[in-house]
Coordinates of C-alpha atoms in Angstrom, one line a residue:
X1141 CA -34.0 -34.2 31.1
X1142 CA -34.6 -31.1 28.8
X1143 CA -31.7 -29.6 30.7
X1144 CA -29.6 -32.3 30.1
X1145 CA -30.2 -32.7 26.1
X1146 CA -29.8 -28.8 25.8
X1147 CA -26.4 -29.0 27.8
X1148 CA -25.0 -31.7 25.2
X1149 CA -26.7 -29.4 22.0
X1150 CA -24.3 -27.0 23.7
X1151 CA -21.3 -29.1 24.1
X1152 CA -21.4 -30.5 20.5
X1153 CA -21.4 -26.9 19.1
X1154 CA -18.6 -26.4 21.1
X1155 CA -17.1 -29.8 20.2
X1156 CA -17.8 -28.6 15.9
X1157 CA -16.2 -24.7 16.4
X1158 CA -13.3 -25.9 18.3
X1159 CA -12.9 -29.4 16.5
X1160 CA -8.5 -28.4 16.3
X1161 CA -6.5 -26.1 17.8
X1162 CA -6.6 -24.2 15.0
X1163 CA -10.4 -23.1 15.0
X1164 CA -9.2 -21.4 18.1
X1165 CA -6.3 -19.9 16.8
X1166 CA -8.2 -17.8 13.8
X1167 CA -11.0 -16.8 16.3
X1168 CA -8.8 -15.3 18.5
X1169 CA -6.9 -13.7 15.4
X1170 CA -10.1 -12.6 14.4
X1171 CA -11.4 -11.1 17.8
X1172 CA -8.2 -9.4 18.8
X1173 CA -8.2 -7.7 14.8
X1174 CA -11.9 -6.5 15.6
X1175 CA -11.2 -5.2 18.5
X1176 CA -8.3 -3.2 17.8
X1177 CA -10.1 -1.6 15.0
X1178 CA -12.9 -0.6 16.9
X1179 CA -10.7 1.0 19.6
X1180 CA -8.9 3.4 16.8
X1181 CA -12.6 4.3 15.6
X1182 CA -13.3 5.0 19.3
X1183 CA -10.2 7.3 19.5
X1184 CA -9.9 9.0 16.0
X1185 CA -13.1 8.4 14.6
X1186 CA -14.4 7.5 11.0
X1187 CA -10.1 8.5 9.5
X1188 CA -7.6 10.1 9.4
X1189 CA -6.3 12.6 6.0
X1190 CA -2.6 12.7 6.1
X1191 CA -0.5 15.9 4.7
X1192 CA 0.2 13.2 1.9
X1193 CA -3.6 12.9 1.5
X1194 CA -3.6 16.6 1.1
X1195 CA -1.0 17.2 -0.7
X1196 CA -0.7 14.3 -3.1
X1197 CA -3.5 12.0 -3.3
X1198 CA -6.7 14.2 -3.3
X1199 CA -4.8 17.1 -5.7
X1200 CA -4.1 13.3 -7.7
X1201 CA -7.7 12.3 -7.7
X1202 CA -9.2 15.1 -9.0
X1203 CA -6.3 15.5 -12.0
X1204 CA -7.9 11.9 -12.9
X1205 CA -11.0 13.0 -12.9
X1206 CA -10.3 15.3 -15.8
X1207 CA -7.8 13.3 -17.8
X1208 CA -6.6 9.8 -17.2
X1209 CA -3.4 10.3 -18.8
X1210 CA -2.3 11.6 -15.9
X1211 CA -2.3 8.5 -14.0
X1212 CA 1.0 8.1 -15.8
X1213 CA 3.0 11.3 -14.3
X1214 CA 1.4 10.3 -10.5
X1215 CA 3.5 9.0 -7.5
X1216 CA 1.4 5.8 -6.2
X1217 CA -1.6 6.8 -9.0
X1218 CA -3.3 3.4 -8.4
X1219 CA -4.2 4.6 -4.5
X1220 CA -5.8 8.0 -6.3
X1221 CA -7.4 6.3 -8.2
X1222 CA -8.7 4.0 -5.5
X1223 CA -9.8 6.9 -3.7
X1224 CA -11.4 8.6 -6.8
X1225 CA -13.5 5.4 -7.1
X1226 CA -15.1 5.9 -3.7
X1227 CA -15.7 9.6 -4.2
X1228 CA -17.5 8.6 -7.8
X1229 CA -19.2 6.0 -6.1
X1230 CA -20.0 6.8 -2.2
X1231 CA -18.8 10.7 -2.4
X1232 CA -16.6 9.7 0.2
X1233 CA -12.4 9.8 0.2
X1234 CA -12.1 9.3 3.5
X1235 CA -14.5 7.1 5.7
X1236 CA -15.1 4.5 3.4
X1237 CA -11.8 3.8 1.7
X1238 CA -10.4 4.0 5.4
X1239 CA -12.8 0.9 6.4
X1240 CA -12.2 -1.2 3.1
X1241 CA -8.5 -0.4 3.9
X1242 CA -9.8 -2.0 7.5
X1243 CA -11.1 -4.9 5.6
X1244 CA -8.6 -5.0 3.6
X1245 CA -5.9 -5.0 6.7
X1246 CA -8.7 -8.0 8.0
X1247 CA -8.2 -10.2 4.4
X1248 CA -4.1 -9.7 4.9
X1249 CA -3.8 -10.7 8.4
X1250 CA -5.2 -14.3 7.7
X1251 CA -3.6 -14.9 4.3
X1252 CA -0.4 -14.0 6.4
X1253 CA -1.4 -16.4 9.0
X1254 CA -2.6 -19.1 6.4
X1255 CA 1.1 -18.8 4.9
X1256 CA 2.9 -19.3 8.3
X1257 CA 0.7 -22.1 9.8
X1258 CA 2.6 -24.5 7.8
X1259 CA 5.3 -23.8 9.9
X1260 CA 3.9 -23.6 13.3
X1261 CA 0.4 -22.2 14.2
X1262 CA 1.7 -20.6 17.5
X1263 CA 4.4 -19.2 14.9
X1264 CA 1.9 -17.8 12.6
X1265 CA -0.3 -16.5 15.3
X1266 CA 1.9 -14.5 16.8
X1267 CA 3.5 -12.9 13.6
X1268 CA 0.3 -11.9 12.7
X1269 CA -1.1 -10.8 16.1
X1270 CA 1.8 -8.7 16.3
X1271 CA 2.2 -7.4 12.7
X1272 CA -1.7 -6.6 12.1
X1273 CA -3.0 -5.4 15.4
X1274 CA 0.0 -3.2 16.5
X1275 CA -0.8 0.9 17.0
X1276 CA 1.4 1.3 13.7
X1277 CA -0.2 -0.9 11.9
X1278 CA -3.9 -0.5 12.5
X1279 CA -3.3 3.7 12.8
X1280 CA -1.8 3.4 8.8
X1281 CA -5.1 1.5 8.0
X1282 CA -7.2 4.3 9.3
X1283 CA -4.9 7.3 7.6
X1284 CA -5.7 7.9 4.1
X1285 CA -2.3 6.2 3.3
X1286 CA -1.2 3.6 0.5
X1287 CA 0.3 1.2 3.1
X1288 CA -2.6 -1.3 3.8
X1289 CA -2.7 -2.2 0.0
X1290 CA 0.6 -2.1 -0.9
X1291 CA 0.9 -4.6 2.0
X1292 CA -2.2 -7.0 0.9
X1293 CA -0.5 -7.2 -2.3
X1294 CA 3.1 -8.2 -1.1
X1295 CA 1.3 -10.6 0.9
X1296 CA -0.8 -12.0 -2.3
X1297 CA 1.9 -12.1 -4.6
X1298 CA 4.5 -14.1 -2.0
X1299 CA 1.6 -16.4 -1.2
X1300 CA 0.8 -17.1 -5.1
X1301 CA 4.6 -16.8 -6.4
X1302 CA 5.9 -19.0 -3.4
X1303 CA 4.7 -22.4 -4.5
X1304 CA 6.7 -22.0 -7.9
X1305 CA 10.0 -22.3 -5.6
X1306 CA 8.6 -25.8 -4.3
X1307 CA 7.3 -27.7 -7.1
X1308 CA 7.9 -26.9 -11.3
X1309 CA 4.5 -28.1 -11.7
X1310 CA 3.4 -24.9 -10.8
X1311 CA 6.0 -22.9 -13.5
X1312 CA 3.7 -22.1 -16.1
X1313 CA 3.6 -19.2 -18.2
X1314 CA 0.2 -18.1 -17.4
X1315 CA 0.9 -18.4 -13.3
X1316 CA 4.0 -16.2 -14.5
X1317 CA 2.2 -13.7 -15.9
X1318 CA -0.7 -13.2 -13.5
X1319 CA 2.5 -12.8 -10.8
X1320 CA 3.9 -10.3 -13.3
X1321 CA 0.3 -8.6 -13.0
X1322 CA -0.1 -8.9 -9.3
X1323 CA 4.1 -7.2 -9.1
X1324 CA 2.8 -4.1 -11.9
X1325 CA -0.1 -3.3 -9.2
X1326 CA 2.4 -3.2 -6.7
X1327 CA 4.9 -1.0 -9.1
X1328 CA 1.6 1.5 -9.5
X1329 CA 1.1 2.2 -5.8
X1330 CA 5.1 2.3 -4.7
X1331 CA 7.1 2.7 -7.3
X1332 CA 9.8 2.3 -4.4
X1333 CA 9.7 -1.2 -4.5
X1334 CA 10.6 -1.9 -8.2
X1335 CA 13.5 -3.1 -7.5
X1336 CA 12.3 -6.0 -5.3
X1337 CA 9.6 -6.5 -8.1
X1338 CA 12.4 -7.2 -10.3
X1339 CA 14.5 -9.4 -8.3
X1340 CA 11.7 -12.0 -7.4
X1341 CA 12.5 -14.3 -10.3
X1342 CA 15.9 -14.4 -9.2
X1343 CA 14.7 -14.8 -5.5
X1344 CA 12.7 -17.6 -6.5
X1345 CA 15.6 -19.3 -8.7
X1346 CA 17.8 -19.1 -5.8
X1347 CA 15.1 -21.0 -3.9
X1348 CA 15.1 -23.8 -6.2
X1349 CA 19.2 -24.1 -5.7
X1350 CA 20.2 -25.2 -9.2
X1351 CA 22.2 -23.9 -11.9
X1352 CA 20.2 -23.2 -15.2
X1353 CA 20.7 -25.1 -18.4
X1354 CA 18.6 -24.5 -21.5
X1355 CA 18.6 -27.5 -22.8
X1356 CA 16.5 -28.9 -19.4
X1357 CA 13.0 -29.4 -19.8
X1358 CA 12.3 -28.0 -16.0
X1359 CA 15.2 -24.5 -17.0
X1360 CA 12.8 -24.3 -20.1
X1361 CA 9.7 -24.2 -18.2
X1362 CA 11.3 -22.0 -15.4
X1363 CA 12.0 -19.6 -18.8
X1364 CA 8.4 -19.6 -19.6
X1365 CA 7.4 -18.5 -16.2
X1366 CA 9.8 -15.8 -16.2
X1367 CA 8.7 -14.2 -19.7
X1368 CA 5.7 -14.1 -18.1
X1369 CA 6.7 -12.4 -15.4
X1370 CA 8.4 -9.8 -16.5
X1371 CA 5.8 -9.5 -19.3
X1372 CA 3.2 -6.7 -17.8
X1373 CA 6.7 -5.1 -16.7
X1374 CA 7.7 -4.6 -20.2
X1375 CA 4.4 -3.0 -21.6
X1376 CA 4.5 -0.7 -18.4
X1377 CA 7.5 0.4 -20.0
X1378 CA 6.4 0.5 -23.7
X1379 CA 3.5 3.0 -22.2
X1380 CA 5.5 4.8 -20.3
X1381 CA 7.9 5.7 -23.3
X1382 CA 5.3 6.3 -26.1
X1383 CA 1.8 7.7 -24.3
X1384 CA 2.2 11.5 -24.1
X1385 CA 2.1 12.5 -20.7
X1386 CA 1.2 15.4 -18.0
X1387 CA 3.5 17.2 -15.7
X1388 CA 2.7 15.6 -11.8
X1389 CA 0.7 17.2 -9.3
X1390 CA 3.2 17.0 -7.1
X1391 CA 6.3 17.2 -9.1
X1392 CA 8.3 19.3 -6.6
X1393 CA 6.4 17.4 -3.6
X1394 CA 9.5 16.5 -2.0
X1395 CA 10.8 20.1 -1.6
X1396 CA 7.3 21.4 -0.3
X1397 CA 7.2 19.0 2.2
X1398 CA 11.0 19.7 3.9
X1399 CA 10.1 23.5 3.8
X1400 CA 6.0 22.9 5.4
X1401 CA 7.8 20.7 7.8
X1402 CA 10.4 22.9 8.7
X1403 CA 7.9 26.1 9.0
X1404 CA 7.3 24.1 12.3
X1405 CA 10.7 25.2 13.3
X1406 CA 10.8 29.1 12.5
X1407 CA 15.0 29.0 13.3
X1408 CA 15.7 26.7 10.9
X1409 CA 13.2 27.7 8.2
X1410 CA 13.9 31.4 8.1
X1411 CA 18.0 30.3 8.0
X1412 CA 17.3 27.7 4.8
X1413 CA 14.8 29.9 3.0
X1414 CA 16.2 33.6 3.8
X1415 CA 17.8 34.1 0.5
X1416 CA 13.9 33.5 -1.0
X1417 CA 11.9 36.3 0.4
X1418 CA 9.3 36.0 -1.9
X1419 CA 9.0 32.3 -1.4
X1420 CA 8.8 32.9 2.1
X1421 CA 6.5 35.6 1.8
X1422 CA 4.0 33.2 0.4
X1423 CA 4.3 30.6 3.2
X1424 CA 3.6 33.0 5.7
X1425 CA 1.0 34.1 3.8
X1426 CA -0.7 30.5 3.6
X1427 CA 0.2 30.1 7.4
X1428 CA -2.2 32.9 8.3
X1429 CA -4.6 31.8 5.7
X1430 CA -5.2 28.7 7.3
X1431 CA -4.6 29.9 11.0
X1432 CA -1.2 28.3 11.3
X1433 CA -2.1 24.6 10.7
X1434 CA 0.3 23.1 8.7
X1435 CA -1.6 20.1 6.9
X1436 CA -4.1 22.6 5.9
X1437 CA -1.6 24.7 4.6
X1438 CA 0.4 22.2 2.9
X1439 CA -1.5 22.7 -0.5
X1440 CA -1.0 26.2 -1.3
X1441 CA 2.4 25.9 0.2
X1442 CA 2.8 23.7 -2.9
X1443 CA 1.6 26.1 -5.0
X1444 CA 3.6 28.2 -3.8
X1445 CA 6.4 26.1 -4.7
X1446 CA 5.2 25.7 -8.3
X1447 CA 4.6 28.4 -9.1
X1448 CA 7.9 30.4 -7.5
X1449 CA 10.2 27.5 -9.3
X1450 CA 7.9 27.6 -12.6
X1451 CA 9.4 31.3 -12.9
X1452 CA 12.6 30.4 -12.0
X1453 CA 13.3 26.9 -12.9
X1454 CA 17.1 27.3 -11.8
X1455 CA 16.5 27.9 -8.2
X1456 CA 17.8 24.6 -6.0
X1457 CA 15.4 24.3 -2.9
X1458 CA 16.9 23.3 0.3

C-alpha cells in the first residue's frame, strides 16, 4: 500500500513538471545549455583573454580607472567598463565576467526562445538549441569578448520594440525612449551597429504597412514614440560634441593588429614592413621579450606602433 501511494506522489510530480509540452521543451533547453557550458570549463578552464582583451579592453579598463572621460574616446567602452566593475569588485577580469557572460548567454537563450514559441515551439527550440549551444557560440561566452552582451541586448530590445509593430497601444513615448536607452547601450559596446540602431524606427514602420499622415491620431502617437527613440541618441551626440575628450587606447589598434598578425608569417611581414626598420626592430624586440607569443606581445607591439607614428604622424601603415 505505501508503495503504491508513493508511486502516484511520484507520478503527479511528474504529471505538475510536464503538465505541456512545453515544460519539456525549456528543460531540455536548459540541460543541453548547462551542459555545454560545463564541457568548455572542462576543456579551457575558468576563460579565455583574447589579443582584443589584451590589447583593447584591459589597456581600456585601467584608462577608466584614472579618468572617466575617457569612456568617450574607447571602442566598445561599456564592455571596459563591465570588466573594470568586476576587477573593483571581485579583482577579477577574467573568471567572473566570463561566467556572468555564461549567465548572461543562459538569460538570452530563453528570452530568444520565449520570442519564437509564438510561432512554433519545435521552431523556437531548435533556433535556440542551435544558436546558444553551438562551439562558436558558447567559446565567445567564455573569451573575454563583447559578443554575449551585445547579443542579450539585440535580443532585449527586439523583444521589447517588437510589440510596438503589432498594436499602437504600445507607441508611447516613454516605451520609445526606454528602446532609445536599451539601442544607446547597444551603440556603447559596437559602435558597428549604429546604423541598424538607427533604422529600427523605420523597420518598425514598415512593419505596420501604412503610409504616415500627421494629422492621424495613431501617425501622431507613432511620432511620439519615435522622439523618444531617437532621444538618448541625440544627447549621445550633444556629449560627444561638447565633453573634452582623450586620445584612445587603441587609436591605431587596427594597424597593430594586421602587423602582430602578420609577424606570424615572417615572408609577408618583413616584405610589408621592410621600408620601417625601426618599427620592425621593435617588434622583434617584443617577440623575444615575450618568447615569441604573439597575444602576449601584442601590447608593446602597440606601443610600438604609438609611439613610432607619434614621431612621425605621416607614416601610412600597411
Amino acid at each position: 500500500m505505501l508503495l503504491f501511494f508513493q508511486e502516484k506522489n511520484k507520478n503527479e510530480i511528474f504529471a505538475k513538471i510536464f503538465k505541456n509540452r512545453e515544460d519539456i521543451f525549456i528543460l531540455s533547453l536548459l540541460a543541453l545549455l548547462v551542459i555545454s557550458k560545463l564541457a568548455v570549463y572542462m576543456v579551457f578552464g575558468p576563460g579565455i583573454v583574447s589579443t582584443d582583451a589584451e590589447a583593447r579592453y584591459f589597456p581600456q579598463a585601467e584608462q577608466l580607472s584614472k579618468s572617466f572621460l575617457s569612456f568617450f574616446s574607447q571602442t566598445g567602452p561599456l564592455y571596459s567598463l563591465f570588466l573594470l566593475f568586476f576587477q573593483k569588485t571581485t579583482n577579477s577580469m577574467v573568471a567572473v565576467p566570463v561566467f556572468f557572460q555564461h549567465i548572461i548567454g543562459i538569460i538570452s537563450a530563453f528570452l530568444a526562445f520565449h520570442f519564437f514559441k509564438k510561432v512554433s515551439l519545435w521552431l523556437a527550440f531548435v533556433v535556440v538549441a542551435i544558436s546558444f549551444s553551438s562551439p562558436i557560440s558558447i567559446w565567445l561566452e567564455h573569451t573575454v569578448l563583447r559578443e554575449a552582451l551585445v547579443s542579450f541586448f539585440v535580443i532585449i530590445l527586439v523583444v521589447y520594440s517588437f510589440p510596438a509593430a503589432k498594436e499602437d497601444k504600445n507607441l508611447k513615448f516613454s516605451s520609445g525612449l526606454l528602446a532609445g536607452i536599451i539601442g544607446s547601450i547597444l551603440f556603447f559596446f559596437r559602435i558597428e551597429l549604429i546604423i541598424l540602431l538607427l533604422s529600427l524606427p523605420l523597420i518598425l514602420f514598415l512593419a505596420k504597412n501604412r503610409k504616415i499622415t500627421v494629422s492621424k491620431i495613431k501617425d501622431r502617437v507613432f511620432l511620439r514614440w519615435v522622439l523618444g527613440y531617437f532621444l538618448p541618441f541625440i544627447l549621445i551626440f550633444l556629449i560627444y560634441n561638447f565633453l573634452p575628450k582623450k586620445p584612445a587606447v587603441v587609436g591605431t589598434y587596427g594597424s597593430a593588429v594586421s602587423i602582430a598578425y602578420h609577424s606570424l608569417q615572417p615572408d609577408v611581414f618583413y616584405y610589408n614592413n621592410s621600408k620601417y626598420p625601426e618599427l620592425l626592430e621593435g617588434y622583434q624586440k617584443a617577440l623575444r621579450k615575450n618568447d615569441n607569443r604573439l597575444s602576449q606581445s601584442m601590447s608593446d607591439f602597440y606601443k610600438e606602433t604609438e609611439n613610432y607614428l607619434a614621431l612621425r604622424p605621416e607614416t601610412k601603415l600597411s
